[in-house]
Amino acid sequence: MHLILVVTAAVSLISPAWAAAPINATAVCQEIAQKLSNASAVFYPGAYGLVYAADIFHHSASSSTQESVCSVEPGTAQDVARILQLVGSTRTPFAVKGGGHSWNPGFSSTPGIQIAMTRFNTVAYSKTSQYQRQAPNGVVTFGAGMVWNDIYAALDPLNITVVGGRVVGVGAAGFLLGGGYSFFSNQYGMAVDNILAFDIVQPNGTESVVTASSDPNLFWALKGGLNNFGIVTAFTMRAIPYTRVWGALVAHVNATEAYKDAFEVFNATSTDPKAAMLFGLNGIGGQSIQYAVMFYDGPEQPAGIYDAFLNIPSALVNSNGTFTMSGLLAAVNVGGLLSGGTGDQPRGQSGIVLIETYTPEIIDTVINEISINSGLLANSSSAGFGFSIEPFSPGYLTRTDPLRTSDSAFPPTWTRPYSASLCNLGFEWAGAANDAANLAALQGSVDRIQAAETKQSGMTLPTYSNLALADTPVEQLFGALNLARLTAIAKRVDPGKVMQLAGGFKV
Ligand SMILES: Cc1cc2nc3c(=O)[nH]c(=O)nc-3n(C[C@H](O)[C@H](O)[C@H](O)COP(=O)(O)OP(=O)(O)OC[C@H]3O[C@@H](n4cnc5c(N)ncnc54)[C@H](O)[C@@H]3O)c2cc1C
Ligand SMILES: *[C@@H]1O[C@H](CO)[C@@H](O)[C@H](O)[C@H]1NC(C)=O
Ligand SMILES: *[C@@H]1O[C@H](CO)[C@@H](O)[C@H](O)[C@H]1NC(C)=O
Ligand SMILES: *[C@@H]1O[C@H](CO)[C@@H](O)[C@H](O)[C@H]1NC(C)=O
Ligand SMILES: *[C@@H]1O[C@H](CO)[C@@H](O)[C@H](O)[C@H]1NC(C)=O
Ligand SMILES: *[C@@H]1O[C@H](CO)[C@@H](O)[C@H](O)[C@H]1NC(C)=O
Ligand SMILES: *[C@@H]1O[C@H](CO)[C@@H](O)[C@H](O)[C@H]1NC(C)=O
Ligand SMILES: *[C@@H]1O[C@H](CO)[C@@H](O)[C@H](O)[C@H]1NC(C)=O
Ligand SMILES: *[C@@H]1O[C@H](CO)[C@@H](O)[C@H](O)[C@H]1NC(C)=O
């Protein structure tokens, strides 16, 4: 994002020096309001601005929520096209928000015009479709304004699910446009591997359904290439049949060594791709807190692999059982554990390192980060920081499953392994004055874990855009080859650079 904008005391935006005329975003909001059908609406801040406030709200409220001149809730694709035409022709900065779970300011928030996709909120399951070969159990089409737990809740009565998110509140749109790591990824790959069609409004206002056959390049680009190609209104994914899943969340204090041992058991004994887990090592409020989330695609607890986690004595939390997918997300929600508990939405930022193989050495590197960062509490108002160890099965991305769709923009292929686990860092704190100290500490942890991983694997795996720090070089997300291809596709579908007016990683 190379536009530098100044928001005046009133509501107009001063355009950069090279632009012909100053941008009056209020006037653009009013023009949009006049052109929209009655399925859509524009909202302004102010005493009764409750819808506006919901539209600009983000998960990490105080760091990635921004005040916008107005918010727009389009209700039809045609209205999305009208909005894109108006922001494009006036060069007005805008943002598109799905679930608002981006950590980075400006990625789905803006001082310009906030487009909130919330009215695209329907879910439909169809047993038959034109994608019968890739989706023998049918397809699910859902609106781009939805969060995963609502999609699951709509599908649960049908004993159908999709390869989607693991945490309550995460939006489908941002997750899918970035790649998507799921509890089902060991079985079915990344979420993007399961997308069959994107309903999109292209930057020039053209509405289209992009599939592997309609526009193979754009289809590839949308699978991981983020918000660079237009505004998606609906996604169609392969339906996954299921009955019930088994899941558990446990949490402890001062049990780091026991968690390390329990992970070694899981790592050595789990061969069933229906099993997936993650565990967190955290410093929260001065305490060393650990948690584990366990998952199995079947109604019973799988034998052996999770016992060591479940048997660690003195659990603070043990929530386990057989669930629907929406029930599972509610039961294993670690959000409550991690929030600062002050009532204020803390400031926060995530970081990410892809790990080829979680060896004891890498785990020890991560454990060491807890003590390295313990000093943050003293003078940087840290609410807590955590490292989520998210192992996936070796080789899980190998595209041998004939049902998976074609290649995708993310992850890029690299020399070895069609596999990568995640180390997801999350730091939360209070007060803008403490941003610099906490961000520097987070960056330090990312760098040290990355160095240990690079030393071990002998290569640098890509970085996952959806959890990456905003200053990550775009080439590090996609690799040079994929980036060049993405840039060429963006040039074709967005010659007017309309999507460059929205923040995020730009190709
Ligand atoms: C608590 C938490 C848990 C998470 N868990 C996981 C996980 O298990 N696996 C995983 O892979 N990731 C996970 N993530 C990361 C998550 O994938 C990203 O935060 C993702 O961007 C969320 O999507 P969203 O729609 O909520 O985001 P938003 O902030 O709304 O949007 C993110 C980006 O997508 C763009 N965008 C949104 N909607 C559209 C649209 N309709 N058309 C075009 N562009 C659009 C936005 O402009 C923005 O650039 C998690 C994040 C959090 C905060
Ligand atoms: C911007 O447009 C609004 C609405 O048309 C108008 O009231 C306002 O005076 C304009 N602001 C500037 C700085 O021109
Ligand atoms: C919205 O517009 C449509 C078509 O113009 C009309 O049929 C409908 O009654 C309107 N709905 C409302 C709530 O005004
Ligand atoms: C879904 O699965 C549950 C549990 O096995 C079963 O009781 C229910 O009848 C199933 N529903 C449908 C629609 O198949
Ligand atoms: C955890 O360990 C710390 C440091 O040794 C100690 O101060 C604290 O009381 C312990 N907490 C619990 C709940 O055992
Ligand atoms: C499940 O949770 C209950 C309630 O906390 C606990 O008593 C039981 O031991 C747990 N079961 C397992 C397998 O951990
Ligand atoms: C997990 O298993 C892999 C493959 O056997 C091994 O290389 C790695 O060291 C193990 N990790 C741990 C933490 O035991
Ligand atoms: C705490 O403050 C001291 C003094 O300003 C500084 O040197 C140190 O780096 C800070 N520690 C952290 C972790 O921010
Ligand atoms: C919009 O762009 C698409 C290609 O991405 C093209 O097929 C279509 O003709 C364009 N429409 C207009 C109205 O320019």
XYZ file of C-alpha atoms and ligand atoms in Angstrom:
672
model
C 0.000 0.000 0.000
C 1.803 3.088 -1.180
C -0.983 5.616 -0.703
C -0.323 7.968 2.154
C -3.506 9.592 3.355
C -4.223 12.313 5.791
C -7.614 12.344 7.455
C -8.703 15.914 8.135
C -10.680 16.970 11.153
C -13.761 16.827 8.969
C -14.366 13.728 6.945
C -12.503 14.331 3.719
C -9.304 12.624 2.653
C -6.477 14.621 1.151
C -5.156 12.742 -1.834
C -1.440 12.329 -2.442
C 0.316 14.976 -4.477
C 0.206 13.075 -7.769
C -3.591 12.787 -7.826
C -5.588 15.288 -9.830
C -8.269 16.269 -7.331
C -8.676 15.823 -3.604
C -10.764 12.868 -2.555
C -13.952 13.727 -0.710
C -14.920 10.328 0.680
C -18.100 11.711 2.241
C -19.289 12.724 -1.189
C -18.378 9.256 -2.499
C -20.358 7.641 0.345
C -23.362 9.769 -0.573
C -23.067 8.900 -4.235
C -22.828 5.206 -3.361
C -25.937 5.515 -1.184
C -27.848 6.994 -4.129
C -26.798 4.270 -6.549
C -27.468 1.222 -4.366
C -30.561 -0.938 -4.471
C -32.658 -1.251 -1.352
C -30.854 -4.533 -0.538
C -27.834 -2.466 0.516
C -27.167 0.489 2.824
C -24.583 3.061 3.895
C -23.916 3.890 7.568
C -22.118 6.750 9.278
C -20.420 7.183 12.652
C -22.290 9.080 15.306
C -24.604 8.700 18.228
C -26.787 6.106 16.510
C -23.951 4.519 14.565
C -24.386 0.996 15.935
C -24.374 -0.671 12.530
C -21.388 1.430 11.496
C -19.597 0.371 14.708
C -20.288 -3.305 13.992
C -19.134 -2.864 10.401
C -15.730 -1.433 11.369
C -15.229 -3.785 14.363
C -12.251 -6.129 14.302
C -11.108 -9.035 16.457
C -8.102 -7.105 17.651
C -10.152 -3.982 18.193
C -7.639 -1.421 19.225
C -4.964 -2.303 16.707
C -6.817 -3.286 13.541
C -10.065 -1.326 13.853
C -9.910 2.047 12.120
C -12.476 4.844 11.949
C -13.870 5.050 8.421
C -15.779 7.857 6.721
C -18.719 5.496 6.247
C -19.477 1.804 6.078
C -21.337 0.144 3.240
C -23.206 -3.134 3.508
C -23.833 -4.370 -0.025
C -26.628 -6.911 -0.331
C -26.240 -7.911 -3.978
C -23.341 -8.524 -6.339
C -24.681 -5.771 -8.571
C -24.341 -3.306 -5.697
C -20.791 -4.549 -5.039
C -20.061 -3.724 -8.688
C -21.507 -0.220 -8.286
C -19.382 0.366 -5.177
C -16.209 -0.843 -6.911
C -16.910 1.397 -9.894
C -17.353 4.440 -7.648
C -14.343 3.889 -5.379
C -12.274 3.012 -8.453
C -13.238 6.053 -10.513
C -12.727 8.436 -7.570
C -9.591 6.599 -6.324
C -11.108 6.411 -2.832
C -9.324 4.091 -0.388
C -11.551 1.291 0.872
C -11.391 -1.990 2.769
C -13.318 -5.244 2.446
C -14.158 -7.053 5.673
C -15.293 -10.653 6.077
C -14.955 -11.803 9.683
C -12.545 -8.980 10.586
C -9.922 -11.329 12.019
C -6.938 -9.811 10.267
C -4.426 -8.619 12.862
C -2.815 -6.062 10.598
C -4.182 -2.513 10.575
C -5.346 -1.514 7.101
C -5.787 -5.046 5.758
C -9.561 -5.077 6.224
C -9.906 -1.659 7.871
C -9.514 1.810 6.378
C -9.802 5.536 7.005
C -11.755 5.573 3.707
C -14.838 3.465 2.980
C -15.404 0.220 4.914
C -17.194 -2.430 2.868
C -18.706 -4.973 5.276
C -19.866 -8.185 3.586
C -22.210 -9.181 6.413
C -25.362 -9.324 4.219
C -23.851 -12.174 2.189
C -24.931 -14.659 4.824
C -26.698 -17.646 3.302
C -25.564 -21.284 3.261
C -26.881 -23.869 0.807
C -26.048 -27.542 0.446
C -26.663 -29.325 -2.832
C -26.267 -33.075 -3.188
C -25.764 -32.854 -6.921
C -23.753 -30.322 -8.843
C -21.712 -29.788 -11.969
C -18.689 -30.712 -9.818
C -19.845 -34.289 -9.212
C -16.436 -35.821 -9.933
C -14.590 -33.669 -7.395
C -17.493 -33.437 -4.993
C -19.277 -36.803 -4.983
C -21.000 -35.914 -1.709
C -22.275 -32.603 -2.973
C -21.275 -28.969 -2.613
C -21.807 -26.173 -0.121
C -22.188 -22.561 -1.243
C -22.016 -19.828 1.361
C -21.846 -16.057 1.494
C -18.563 -14.191 1.902
C -19.784 -12.363 5.016
C -20.012 -15.482 7.148
C -17.899 -16.796 10.021
C -17.038 -20.494 10.157
C -19.011 -21.367 13.287
C -22.208 -20.085 11.635
C -21.486 -22.050 8.458
C -20.920 -25.197 10.552
C -24.105 -24.568 12.555
C -26.127 -24.377 9.337
C -24.605 -27.616 7.999
C -24.540 -29.657 11.227
C -28.152 -30.895 10.978
C -27.265 -32.374 7.558
C -24.154 -34.199 8.875
C -22.148 -32.223 6.348
C -19.195 -29.930 6.889
C -16.473 -28.142 4.927
C -12.714 -27.778 5.352
C -12.747 -24.523 7.332
C -11.608 -22.666 10.415
C -10.800 -23.915 13.898
C -11.726 -20.928 16.071
C -15.034 -19.171 16.781
C -15.449 -15.862 14.964
C -12.895 -16.336 12.190
C -14.313 -15.250 8.833
C -14.554 -17.592 5.877
C -13.535 -15.039 3.245
C -10.131 -13.935 4.529
C -9.313 -17.485 5.646
C -10.105 -18.957 2.207
C -8.432 -16.219 0.185
C -5.214 -16.827 2.153
C -5.106 -20.644 2.189
C -6.705 -22.010 5.345
C -5.350 -24.553 7.822
C -8.136 -26.751 9.196
C -8.726 -29.646 11.570
C -9.439 -31.599 8.363
C -6.215 -30.635 6.566
C -4.432 -33.922 7.297
C -7.230 -35.635 5.361
C -8.195 -33.119 2.701
C -5.368 -30.585 2.404
C -5.708 -26.890 2.862
C -9.093 -25.223 2.622
C -8.239 -23.796 -0.812
C -7.724 -27.338 -2.123
C -11.454 -27.854 -1.578
C -12.834 -24.768 -3.318
C -14.751 -25.383 -6.541
C -15.986 -21.901 -7.421
C -15.714 -18.253 -6.451
C -18.608 -15.881 -7.133
C -16.683 -12.678 -7.661
C -17.179 -9.107 -8.720
C -14.109 -8.248 -10.713
C -12.504 -4.826 -10.301
C -14.121 -3.594 -13.525
C -17.549 -4.485 -12.163
C -18.005 -7.750 -14.076
C -19.773 -10.443 -12.053
C -18.460 -13.929 -12.704
C -18.286 -17.433 -11.324
C -14.621 -18.389 -11.455
C -13.902 -22.124 -11.709
C -11.008 -24.311 -12.821
C -12.484 -24.362 -16.311
C -13.917 -20.835 -16.644
C -10.643 -18.998 -15.909
C -7.899 -21.376 -14.690
C -5.384 -18.615 -13.966
C -7.744 -16.480 -11.912
C -9.043 -19.595 -10.132
C -5.460 -20.472 -9.194
C -4.764 -16.893 -8.086
C -7.818 -16.666 -5.847
C -6.664 -19.776 -3.980
C -4.253 -17.960 -1.681
C -3.689 -14.708 -3.600
C -5.758 -12.605 -1.158
C -7.871 -9.549 -1.996
C -5.973 -8.601 -5.146
C -8.493 -9.729 -7.764
C -11.890 -8.360 -6.811
C -14.547 -8.861 -4.159
C -15.794 -12.394 -3.618
C -19.481 -12.667 -2.753
C -19.753 -16.471 -2.347
C -17.609 -19.571 -2.162
C -18.533 -23.083 -3.308
C -16.697 -25.923 -1.547
C -16.694 -29.677 -1.635
C -19.065 -31.074 1.009
C -17.446 -33.355 3.605
C -19.795 -35.918 5.153
C -19.404 -36.518 8.877
C -21.535 -37.560 11.807
C -19.938 -36.304 15.006
C -16.387 -35.368 15.973
C -14.544 -35.999 19.211
C -12.656 -33.102 20.745
C -11.031 -31.867 23.905
C -9.406 -28.801 25.398
C -7.128 -29.068 28.424
C -5.195 -26.267 30.102
C -2.631 -26.259 32.902
C -0.229 -24.042 34.843
C 3.494 -24.852 35.049
C 3.239 -28.036 32.993
C 5.556 -27.224 30.086
C 7.654 -30.379 30.457
C 4.562 -32.585 30.675
C 3.221 -31.015 27.464
C 6.523 -31.577 25.717
C 6.434 -35.248 26.766
C 2.772 -35.621 25.744
C 3.554 -34.165 22.327
C 6.387 -36.652 21.847
C 3.878 -39.455 22.479
C 1.367 -37.999 20.008
C 4.096 -37.383 17.443
C 5.420 -40.928 17.728
C 2.090 -42.775 17.788
C -0.439 -40.844 15.681
C -0.704 -42.136 12.127
C -4.431 -41.573 11.530
C -5.080 -38.458 9.384
C -8.448 -38.068 11.127
C -6.522 -36.883 14.194
C -5.328 -33.293 14.480
C -4.141 -31.302 17.455
C -2.348 -28.166 18.527
C -0.879 -27.009 21.771
C -0.059 -23.642 23.212
C 2.823 -22.515 25.400
C 1.999 -19.156 26.933
C 2.998 -16.499 29.382
C -0.257 -14.995 30.608
C -0.466 -12.558 33.489
C 2.939 -13.682 34.758
C 1.949 -17.352 34.783
C 3.215 -20.105 32.554
C 0.044 -21.563 30.995
C -0.247 -24.468 28.584
C -3.209 -25.740 26.643
C -3.906 -28.456 24.089
C -6.745 -28.766 21.601
C -7.406 -32.320 20.406
C -9.582 -33.332 17.465
C -10.747 -36.547 15.860
C -13.034 -36.918 12.837
C -15.224 -39.557 14.451
C -17.458 -39.786 17.497
C -15.052 -41.621 19.835
C -11.795 -40.592 21.477
C -9.018 -42.284 19.457
C -7.008 -44.858 21.392
C -3.709 -43.851 22.962
C -2.553 -40.783 21.077
C -4.097 -38.153 23.365
C -3.982 -39.953 26.727
C -0.766 -38.272 27.851
C -2.310 -34.791 27.418
C -5.562 -35.822 29.092
C -3.749 -37.450 32.019
C -1.617 -34.448 33.031
C -2.799 -33.813 36.595
C -4.461 -30.649 37.912
C -6.095 -29.432 34.711
C -7.494 -25.897 34.909
C -9.870 -26.851 32.116
C -10.897 -30.227 30.736
C -13.637 -29.928 28.194
C -14.023 -33.121 26.185
C -16.733 -34.999 24.384
C -18.513 -35.796 21.153
C -19.700 -32.757 19.260
C -21.141 -31.337 16.088
C -18.626 -29.066 14.348
C -20.229 -25.891 15.706
C -20.382 -27.513 19.150
C -16.712 -28.442 18.905
C -15.620 -24.884 18.135
C -17.528 -23.629 21.172
C -16.098 -26.382 23.412
C -12.435 -25.910 22.491
C -12.415 -22.119 22.181
C -9.116 -20.933 23.603
C -10.021 -17.268 23.011
C -11.206 -16.805 26.583
C -7.972 -18.192 27.997
C -5.844 -15.811 26.017
C -7.686 -12.508 26.307
C -6.180 -10.181 28.860
C -9.317 -10.421 30.946
C -9.431 -6.671 31.510
C -12.690 -6.162 29.655
C -10.856 -3.954 27.163
C -10.080 -5.471 23.813
C -6.303 -5.754 24.024
C -3.998 -4.690 21.277
C -2.516 -7.646 19.537
C -0.433 -9.021 16.719
C 0.292 -12.440 15.327
C 3.406 -13.827 13.733
C 4.003 -17.122 11.993
C 6.825 -19.487 11.162
C 6.284 -22.582 9.022
C 8.101 -25.578 10.466
C 9.088 -28.559 8.350
C 9.313 -30.986 11.287
C 8.685 -30.354 14.965
C 11.778 -31.874 16.550
C 12.573 -31.682 20.276
C 15.116 -28.957 19.398
C 12.477 -26.741 17.770
C 10.113 -27.285 20.700
C 12.917 -26.299 23.093
C 13.560 -23.143 21.054
C 9.886 -22.232 21.441
C 9.872 -23.022 25.174
C 12.898 -20.770 25.610
C 10.931 -17.875 24.093
C 8.606 -17.888 27.115
C 11.444 -16.964 29.457
C 13.042 -14.574 26.951
C 9.787 -12.609 26.784
C 8.879 -12.782 30.468
C 10.408 -9.306 30.934
C 7.666 -7.825 28.733
C 5.259 -7.985 31.626
C 7.249 -5.635 33.779
C 7.279 -2.562 31.583
C 5.227 -3.141 28.464
C 1.727 -3.876 29.774
C 1.745 -7.300 28.182
C -1.529 -9.114 28.696
C 0.097 -12.291 27.498
C 1.994 -13.932 24.720
C 1.776 -17.397 23.316
C 3.218 -19.850 20.877
C 0.855 -22.298 19.270
C 2.508 -25.499 18.082
C 0.358 -26.773 15.197
C 1.682 -30.023 13.743
C 0.305 -31.492 10.537
C 0.972 -35.014 9.209
C 4.132 -35.478 7.159
C 3.292 -35.160 3.468
C -0.261 -33.917 4.070
C -0.125 -31.478 1.180
C 0.883 -34.071 -1.397
C -1.775 -33.707 -4.029
C -2.475 -37.365 -4.629
C -6.115 -37.124 -3.563
C -7.962 -37.014 -6.906
C -10.790 -35.072 -5.287
C -8.607 -32.102 -4.492
C -8.774 -29.278 -6.956
C -5.804 -28.041 -8.933
C -2.692 -26.202 -7.837
C -2.997 -22.969 -5.847
C -1.187 -19.653 -5.383
C -0.470 -20.606 -1.752
C 1.411 -22.558 -0.670
C 4.102 -22.272 -3.313
C 5.869 -25.516 -4.018
C 9.327 -25.703 -2.622
C 12.026 -28.280 -3.054
C 10.975 -30.786 -0.390
C 8.164 -31.930 1.339
C 4.595 -30.860 0.488
C 4.267 -30.524 4.178
C 4.611 -27.845 6.779
C 3.435 -27.357 10.303
C 2.737 -23.993 11.877
C 4.213 -22.110 14.776
C 1.716 -19.308 15.396
C 2.810 -16.516 17.711
C 0.305 -14.208 19.375
C 1.162 -11.230 21.583
C -1.464 -9.102 23.324
C -0.998 -5.945 25.358
C -2.621 -2.746 26.496
C -1.864 0.786 25.362
C -0.603 2.181 22.064
C 2.478 3.465 23.910
C 3.548 -0.143 24.331
C 3.189 -1.124 20.667
C 6.863 -0.725 19.839
C 8.186 -2.849 22.703
C 5.703 -5.659 22.124
C 6.103 -5.674 18.346
C 9.884 -5.732 18.694
C 9.635 -8.644 21.118
C 7.315 -10.522 18.732
C 9.648 -9.885 15.814
C 12.570 -11.157 17.905
C 10.730 -14.390 18.652
C 9.752 -14.861 15.000
C 13.374 -14.326 13.948
C 14.832 -16.782 16.478
C 12.291 -19.516 15.723
C 12.775 -18.955 11.972
C 16.554 -19.191 12.408
C 16.241 -22.487 14.282
C 13.882 -23.847 11.606
C 16.101 -22.738 8.709
C 19.142 -24.266 10.396
C 17.345 -27.544 10.875
C 15.632 -27.906 7.501
C 18.281 -26.189 5.411
C 15.667 -24.040 3.651
C 13.277 -21.204 4.321
C 9.686 -22.279 3.958
C 7.185 -19.633 2.818
C 5.333 -17.461 5.294
C 1.551 -17.811 5.682
C -0.050 -14.484 4.727
C -3.053 -14.769 7.027
C -0.932 -14.699 10.161
C 2.109 -12.803 8.892
C 3.418 -9.464 10.090
C 2.416 -6.615 7.763
C 5.983 -5.878 6.671
C 6.669 -9.427 5.442
C 8.016 -9.198 1.861
C 5.328 -10.464 -0.534
C 7.855 -12.719 -2.258
C 8.294 -14.536 1.060
C 4.556 -15.436 0.948
C 4.342 -16.713 -2.616
C 7.851 -17.378 -3.867
C 9.269 -15.529 -6.880
C 7.562 -17.697 -9.520
C 4.091 -17.536 -8.031
C 4.470 -13.819 -7.335
C 5.316 -13.116 -10.970
C 2.287 -15.136 -12.089
C 0.012 -13.376 -9.577
C 1.257 -9.974 -10.708
C 0.510 -10.811 -14.338
C -3.002 -12.003 -13.473
C -3.668 -8.871 -11.386
C -2.526 -6.752 -14.333
C -5.043 -8.523 -16.564
C -8.092 -8.466 -14.274
C -7.323 -5.152 -12.569
C -5.566 -2.876 -15.060
C -7.041 0.138 -13.239
C -5.444 -1.003 -9.953
C -8.742 -0.682 -8.097
C -7.835 -3.378 -5.579
C -4.610 -1.515 -4.830
C -6.852 1.026 -3.066
C -7.565 -1.673 -0.466
C -4.818 -2.616 1.994
C -3.217 -5.997 2.505
C -0.348 -7.780 0.811
C -0.351 -6.444 -2.764
C 0.942 -8.419 -5.746
C -8.364 -16.178 16.681
C -7.846 -16.514 15.307
C -7.790 -17.835 14.899
C -7.327 -18.185 13.637
N -7.283 -19.501 13.263
C -6.831 -19.838 12.033
C -6.771 -21.201 11.621
O -7.123 -22.112 12.369
N -6.314 -21.482 10.386
C -5.939 -20.500 9.522
O -5.566 -20.827 8.396
N -5.977 -19.203 9.871
C -6.420 -18.851 11.112
N -6.453 -17.538 11.482
C -6.038 -16.507 10.517
C -7.220 -16.153 9.608
O -7.238 -17.056 8.522
C -7.102 -14.722 9.083
O -7.174 -13.822 10.172
C -8.167 -14.408 8.050
O -7.819 -13.216 7.368
C -9.519 -14.258 8.684
O -10.497 -13.981 7.732
P -11.585 -12.839 8.020
O -12.578 -12.879 6.944
O -12.045 -12.927 9.427
O -10.631 -11.568 7.914
P -10.814 -10.053 7.448
O -9.941 -9.282 8.382
O -12.227 -9.656 7.336
O -10.176 -10.084 5.993
C -8.863 -10.533 5.767
C -8.416 -10.157 4.356
O -9.296 -10.729 3.387
C -9.857 -9.710 2.562
N -11.261 -10.024 2.298
C -12.218 -10.274 3.222
N -13.383 -10.541 2.601
C -13.158 -10.442 1.275
C -13.982 -10.618 0.117
N -15.274 -10.940 0.224
N -13.419 -10.445 -1.107
C -12.104 -10.109 -1.219
N -11.280 -9.933 -0.154
C -11.807 -10.104 1.077
C -9.728 -8.438 3.373
O -9.738 -7.300 2.538
C -8.437 -8.652 4.111
O -7.336 -8.289 3.296
C -6.914 -17.168 12.746
C -6.962 -15.827 13.162
C -7.423 -15.494 14.423
C -7.456 -14.056 14.840
C -17.386 16.751 0.907
O -18.673 16.415 0.439
C -19.688 16.698 1.372
C -20.986 16.100 0.831
O -21.177 16.435 -0.501
C -19.769 18.176 1.597
O -20.796 18.460 2.533
C -18.433 18.657 2.118
O -18.450 20.062 2.236
C -17.305 18.249 1.206
N -16.042 18.516 1.885
C -15.055 19.149 1.274
C -13.818 19.354 2.087
O -15.139 19.534 0.131
C -36.919 -3.141 -2.800
O -36.966 -2.965 -4.193
C -37.695 -3.963 -4.857
C -37.537 -3.802 -6.369
O -37.262 -2.476 -6.715
C -39.144 -3.887 -4.423
O -39.910 -4.883 -5.069
C -39.210 -4.101 -2.920
O -40.521 -3.950 -2.443
C -38.311 -3.139 -2.193
N -38.236 -3.547 -0.794
C -38.310 -2.685 0.194
C -38.217 -3.247 1.574
O -38.444 -1.481 0.013
C -26.730 -37.210 11.621
O -25.969 -38.046 12.458
C -26.583 -38.275 13.716
C -25.594 -39.022 14.583
O -25.130 -40.176 13.939
C -27.895 -39.036 13.485
O -28.537 -39.217 14.724
C -28.795 -38.211 12.567
O -29.943 -38.941 12.246
C -28.063 -37.857 11.279
N -28.862 -36.922 10.520
C -29.017 -37.004 9.211
C -29.814 -35.911 8.559
O -28.485 -37.882 8.541
C 4.144 -21.771 38.832
O 5.526 -21.555 38.968
C 5.854 -20.248 39.422
C 7.363 -20.107 39.335
O 7.990 -21.215 39.847
C 5.305 -20.052 40.817
O 5.583 -18.743 41.254
C 3.790 -20.241 40.767
O 3.239 -20.162 42.067
C 3.437 -21.587 40.149
N 1.979 -21.621 39.961
C 1.245 -22.658 40.300
C -0.242 -22.506 40.104
O 1.738 -23.681 40.719
C -13.597 -35.250 30.395
O -13.948 -34.153 31.231
C -14.468 -34.534 32.479
C -14.941 -33.279 33.166
O -13.901 -32.357 33.315
C -13.414 -35.303 33.259
O -13.934 -35.746 34.472
C -12.958 -36.516 32.449
O -11.878 -37.141 33.066
C -12.516 -36.053 31.070
N -12.199 -37.191 30.230
C -11.041 -37.307 29.648
C -10.859 -38.499 28.790
O -10.145 -36.499 29.787
C 8.365 -36.203 15.554
O 8.571 -37.232 14.625
C 9.518 -36.927 13.616
C 9.517 -38.052 12.599
O 9.690 -39.251 13.230
C 10.870 -36.725 14.256
O 11.819 -36.367 13.272
C 10.762 -35.601 15.275
O 11.981 -35.405 15.953
C 9.664 -35.900 16.292
N 9.471 -34.756 17.164
C 9.406 -34.838 18.497
C 9.175 -33.552 19.248
O 9.526 -35.876 19.109
C 11.984 -2.755 29.684
O 12.470 -1.430 29.839
C 13.887 -1.342 29.783
C 14.276 0.081 30.126
O 13.550 1.003 29.343
C 14.366 -1.760 28.413
O 15.781 -1.700 28.328
C 13.914 -3.182 28.164
O 14.260 -3.556 26.835
C 12.416 -3.315 28.352
N 12.072 -4.714 28.232
C 11.145 -5.127 27.404
C 11.004 -6.583 27.322
O 10.438 -4.382 26.760
C -13.758 -7.000 -17.150
O -12.616 -7.835 -17.084
C -12.780 -9.143 -17.597
C -11.461 -9.888 -17.508
O -11.034 -9.981 -16.219
C -13.211 -9.102 -19.037
O -13.504 -10.421 -19.485
C -14.449 -8.237 -19.199
O -14.748 -8.083 -20.565
C -14.227 -6.865 -18.596
N -15.484 -6.133 -18.631
C -15.565 -4.864 -18.953
C -16.928 -4.268 -18.922
O -14.586 -4.223 -19.264
